[in-house]
mmCIF file of C-alpha atoms in Angstrom:
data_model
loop_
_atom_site.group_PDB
_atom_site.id
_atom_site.type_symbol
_atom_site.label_atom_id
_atom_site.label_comp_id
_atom_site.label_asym_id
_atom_site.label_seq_id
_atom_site.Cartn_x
_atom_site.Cartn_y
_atom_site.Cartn_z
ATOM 1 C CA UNK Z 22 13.765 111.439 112.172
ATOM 2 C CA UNK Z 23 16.757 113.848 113.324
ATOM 3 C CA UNK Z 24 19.003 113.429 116.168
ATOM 4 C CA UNK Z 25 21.657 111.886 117.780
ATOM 5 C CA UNK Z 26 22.947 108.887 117.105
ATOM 6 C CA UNK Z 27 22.051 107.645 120.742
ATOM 7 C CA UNK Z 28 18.816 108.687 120.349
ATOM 8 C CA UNK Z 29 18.201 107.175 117.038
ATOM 9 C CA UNK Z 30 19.542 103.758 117.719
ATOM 10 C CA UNK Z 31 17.761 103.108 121.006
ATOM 11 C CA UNK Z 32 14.274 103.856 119.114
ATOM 12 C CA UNK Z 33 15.533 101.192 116.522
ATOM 13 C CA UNK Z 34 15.936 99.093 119.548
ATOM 14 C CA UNK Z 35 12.782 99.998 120.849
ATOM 15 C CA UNK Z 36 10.568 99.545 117.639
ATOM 16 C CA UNK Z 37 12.617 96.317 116.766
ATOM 17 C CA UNK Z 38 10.579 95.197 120.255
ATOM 18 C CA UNK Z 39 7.476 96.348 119.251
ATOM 19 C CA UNK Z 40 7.246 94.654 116.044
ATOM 20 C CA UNK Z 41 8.704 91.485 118.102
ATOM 21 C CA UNK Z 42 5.566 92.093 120.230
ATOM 22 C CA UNK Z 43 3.065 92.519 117.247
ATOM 23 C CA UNK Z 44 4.724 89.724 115.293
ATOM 24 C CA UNK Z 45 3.990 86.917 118.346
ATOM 25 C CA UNK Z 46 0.790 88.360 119.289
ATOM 26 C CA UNK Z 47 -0.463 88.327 115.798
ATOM 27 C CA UNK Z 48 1.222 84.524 114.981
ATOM 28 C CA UNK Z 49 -0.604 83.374 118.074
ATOM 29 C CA UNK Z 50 -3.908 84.505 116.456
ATOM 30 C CA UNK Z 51 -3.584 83.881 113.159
ATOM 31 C CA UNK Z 52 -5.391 81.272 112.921
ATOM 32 C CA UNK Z 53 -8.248 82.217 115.350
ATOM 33 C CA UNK Z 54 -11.277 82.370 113.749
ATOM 34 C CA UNK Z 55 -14.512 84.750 114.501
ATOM 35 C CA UNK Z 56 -18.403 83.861 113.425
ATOM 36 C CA UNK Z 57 -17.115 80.573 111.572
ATOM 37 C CA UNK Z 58 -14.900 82.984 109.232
ATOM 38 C CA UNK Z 59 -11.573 81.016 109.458
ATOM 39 C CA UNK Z 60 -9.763 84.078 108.226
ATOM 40 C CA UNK Z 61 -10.798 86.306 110.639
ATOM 41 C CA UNK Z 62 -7.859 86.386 112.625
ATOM 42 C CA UNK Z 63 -5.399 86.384 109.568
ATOM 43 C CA UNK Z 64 -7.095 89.664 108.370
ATOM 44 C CA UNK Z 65 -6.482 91.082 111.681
ATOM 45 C CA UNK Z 66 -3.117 90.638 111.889
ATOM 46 C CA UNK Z 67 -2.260 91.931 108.680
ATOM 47 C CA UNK Z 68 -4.047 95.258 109.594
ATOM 48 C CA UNK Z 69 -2.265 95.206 112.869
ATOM 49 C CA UNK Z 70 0.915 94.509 111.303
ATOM 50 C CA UNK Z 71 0.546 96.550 108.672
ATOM 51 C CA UNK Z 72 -0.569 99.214 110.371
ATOM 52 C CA UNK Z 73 2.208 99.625 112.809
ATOM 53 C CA UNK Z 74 4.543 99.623 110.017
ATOM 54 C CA UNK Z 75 2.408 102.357 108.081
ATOM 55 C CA UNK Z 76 3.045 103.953 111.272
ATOM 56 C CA UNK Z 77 6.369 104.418 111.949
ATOM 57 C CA UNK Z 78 7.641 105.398 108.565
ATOM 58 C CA UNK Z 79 4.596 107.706 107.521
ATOM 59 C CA UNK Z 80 4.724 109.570 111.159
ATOM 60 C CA UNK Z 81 8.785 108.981 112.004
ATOM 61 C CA UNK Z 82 9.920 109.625 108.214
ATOM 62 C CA UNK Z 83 12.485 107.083 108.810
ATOM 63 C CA UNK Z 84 12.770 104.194 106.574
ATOM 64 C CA UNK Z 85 15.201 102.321 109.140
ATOM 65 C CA UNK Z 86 12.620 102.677 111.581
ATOM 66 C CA UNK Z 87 10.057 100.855 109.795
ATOM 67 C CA UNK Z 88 12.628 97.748 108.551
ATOM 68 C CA UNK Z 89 13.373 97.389 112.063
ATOM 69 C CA UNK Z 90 9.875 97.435 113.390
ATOM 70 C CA UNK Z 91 9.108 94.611 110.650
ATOM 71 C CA UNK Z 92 12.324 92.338 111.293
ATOM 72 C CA UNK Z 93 10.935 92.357 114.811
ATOM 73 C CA UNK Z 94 7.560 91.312 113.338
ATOM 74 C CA UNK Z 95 9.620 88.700 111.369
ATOM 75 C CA UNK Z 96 11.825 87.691 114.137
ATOM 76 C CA UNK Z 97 8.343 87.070 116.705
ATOM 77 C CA UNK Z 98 7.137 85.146 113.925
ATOM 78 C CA UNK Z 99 9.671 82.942 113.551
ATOM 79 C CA UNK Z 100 10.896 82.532 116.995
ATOM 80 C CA UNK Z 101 7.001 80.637 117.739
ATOM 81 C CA UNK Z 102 6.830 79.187 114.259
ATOM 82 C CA UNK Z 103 8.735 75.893 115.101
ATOM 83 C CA UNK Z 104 7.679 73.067 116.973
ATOM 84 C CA UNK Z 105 7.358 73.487 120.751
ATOM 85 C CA UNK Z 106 8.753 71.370 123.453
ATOM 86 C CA UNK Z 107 5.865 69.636 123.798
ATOM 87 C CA UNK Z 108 5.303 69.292 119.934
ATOM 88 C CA UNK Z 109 2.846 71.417 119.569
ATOM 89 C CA UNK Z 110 2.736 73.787 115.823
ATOM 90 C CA UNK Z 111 1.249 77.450 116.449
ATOM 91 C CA UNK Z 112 2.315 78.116 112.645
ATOM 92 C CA UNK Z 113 1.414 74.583 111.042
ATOM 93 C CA UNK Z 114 1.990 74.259 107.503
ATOM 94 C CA UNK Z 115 -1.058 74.516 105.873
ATOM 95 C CA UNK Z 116 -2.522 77.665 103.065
ATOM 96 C CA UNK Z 117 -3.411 79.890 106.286
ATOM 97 C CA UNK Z 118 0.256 79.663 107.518
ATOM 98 C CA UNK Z 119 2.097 80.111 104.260
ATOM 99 C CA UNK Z 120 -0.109 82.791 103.364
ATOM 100 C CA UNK Z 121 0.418 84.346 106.557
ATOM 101 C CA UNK Z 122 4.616 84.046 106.905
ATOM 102 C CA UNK Z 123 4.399 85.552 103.240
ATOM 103 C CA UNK Z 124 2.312 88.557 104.041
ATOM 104 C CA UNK Z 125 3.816 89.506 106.974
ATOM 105 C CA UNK Z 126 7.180 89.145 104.725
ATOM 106 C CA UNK Z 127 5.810 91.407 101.375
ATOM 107 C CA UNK Z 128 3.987 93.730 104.161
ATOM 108 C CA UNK Z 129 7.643 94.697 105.812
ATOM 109 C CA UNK Z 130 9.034 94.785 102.028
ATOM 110 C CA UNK Z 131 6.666 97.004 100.298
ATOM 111 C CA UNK Z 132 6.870 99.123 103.204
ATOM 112 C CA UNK Z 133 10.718 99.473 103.811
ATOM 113 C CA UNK Z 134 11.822 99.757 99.838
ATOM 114 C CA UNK Z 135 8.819 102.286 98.878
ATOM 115 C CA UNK Z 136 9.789 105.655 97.864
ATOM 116 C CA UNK Z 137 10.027 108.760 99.842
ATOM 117 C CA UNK Z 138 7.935 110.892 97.385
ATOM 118 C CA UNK Z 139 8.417 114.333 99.355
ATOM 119 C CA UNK Z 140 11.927 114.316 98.819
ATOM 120 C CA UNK Z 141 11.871 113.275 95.202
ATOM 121 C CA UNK Z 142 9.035 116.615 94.798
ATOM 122 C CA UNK Z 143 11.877 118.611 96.493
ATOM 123 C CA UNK Z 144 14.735 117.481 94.583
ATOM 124 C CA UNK Z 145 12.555 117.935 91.385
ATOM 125 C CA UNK Z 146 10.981 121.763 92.466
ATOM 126 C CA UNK Z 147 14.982 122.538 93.319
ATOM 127 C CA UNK Z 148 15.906 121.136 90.294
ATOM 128 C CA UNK Z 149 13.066 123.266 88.009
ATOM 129 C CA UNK Z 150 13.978 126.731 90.470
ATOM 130 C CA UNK Z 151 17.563 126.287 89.048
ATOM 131 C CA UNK Z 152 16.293 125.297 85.683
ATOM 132 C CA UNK Z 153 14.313 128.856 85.648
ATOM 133 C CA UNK Z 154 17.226 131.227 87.401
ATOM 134 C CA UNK Z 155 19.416 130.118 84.544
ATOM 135 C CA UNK Z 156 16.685 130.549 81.884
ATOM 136 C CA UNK Z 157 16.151 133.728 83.749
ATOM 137 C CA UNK Z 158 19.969 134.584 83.171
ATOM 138 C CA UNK Z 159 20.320 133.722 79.849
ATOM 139 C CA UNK Z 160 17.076 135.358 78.716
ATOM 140 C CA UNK Z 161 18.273 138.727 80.536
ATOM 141 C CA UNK Z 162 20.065 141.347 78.282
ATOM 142 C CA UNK Z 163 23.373 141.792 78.358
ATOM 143 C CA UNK Z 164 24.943 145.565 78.342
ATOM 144 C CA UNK Z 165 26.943 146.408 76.038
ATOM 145 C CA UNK Z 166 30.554 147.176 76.307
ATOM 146 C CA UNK Z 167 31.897 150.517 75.808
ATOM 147 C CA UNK Z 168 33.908 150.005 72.646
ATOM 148 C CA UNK Z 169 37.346 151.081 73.281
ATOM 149 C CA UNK Z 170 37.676 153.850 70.673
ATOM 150 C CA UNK Z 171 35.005 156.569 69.425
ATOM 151 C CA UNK Z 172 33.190 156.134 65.808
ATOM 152 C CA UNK Z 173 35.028 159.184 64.735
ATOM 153 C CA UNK Z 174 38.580 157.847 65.616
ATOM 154 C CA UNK Z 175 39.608 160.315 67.992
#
């Protein structure tokens, strides 16, 4: 992702608000469950999470981008995770929770730290062109110097 800097921090801004938005609406249903599956709604969210941040830093190239997107994830989470003014728990501490807060956490990991393996492929085909032009170079014959005197010492 090229630009200016304007440009590039106001999309951080604005995909640090959509992962805020993904990370509430997918800690509010969490815990929903669908045909008696009680998982349901956890496997939901982690494709929905994990699919926005797939997302951005497959389609945007920009590994900023996607730690952004899943600090807003992380920050949605958290800011509903705590006990509510009237004492109600949307993220109670139970497997389902913990399982959930560390998903969401490993999912914006893996994501952010893995490797861009296009530019390691270009760094390794410029590094094997340059490789082969000096090959090329030292394979090629030299010419030969005109020697400075003639055989018959004239």
């Amino acid at each position: 992702m090229r630009g200016t800097w304007l440009n590039r921090v106001l999309s951080w801004v604005a995909l640090f608000i959509v992962g805020a938005v993904f990370g509430l609406a997918t800690t509010v249903t969490h815990a929903s469950s669908l045909w008696g599956a009680g998982w349901a709604g956890l496997a939901l969210g982690v494709v929905a999470c994990g699919g926005m941040l797939l997302a951005v830093r497959l389609l945007l190239h920009d590994r900023w981008g996607a730690l952004l997107t899943g600090l807003g994830m992380l920050a949605g989470m958290v800011v509903i995770s705590g006990r509510g003014p009237g004492g109600s728990v949307i993220v109670p501490n139970d497997v389902l929770g913990v399982v959930w807060t560390w998903t969401v956490a490993g999912m914006v990991l893996l994501v952010a730290a893995w490797p861009d393996f296009g530019r390691i492929r270009r760094i390794q085909q410029e590094q094997a062109a340059r490789a082969a032009q000096q090959h090329a170079a030292d394979a090629a014959p030299q010419p030969q110097r005109a020697r400075e005197g003639s055989a018959d010492g004239s």
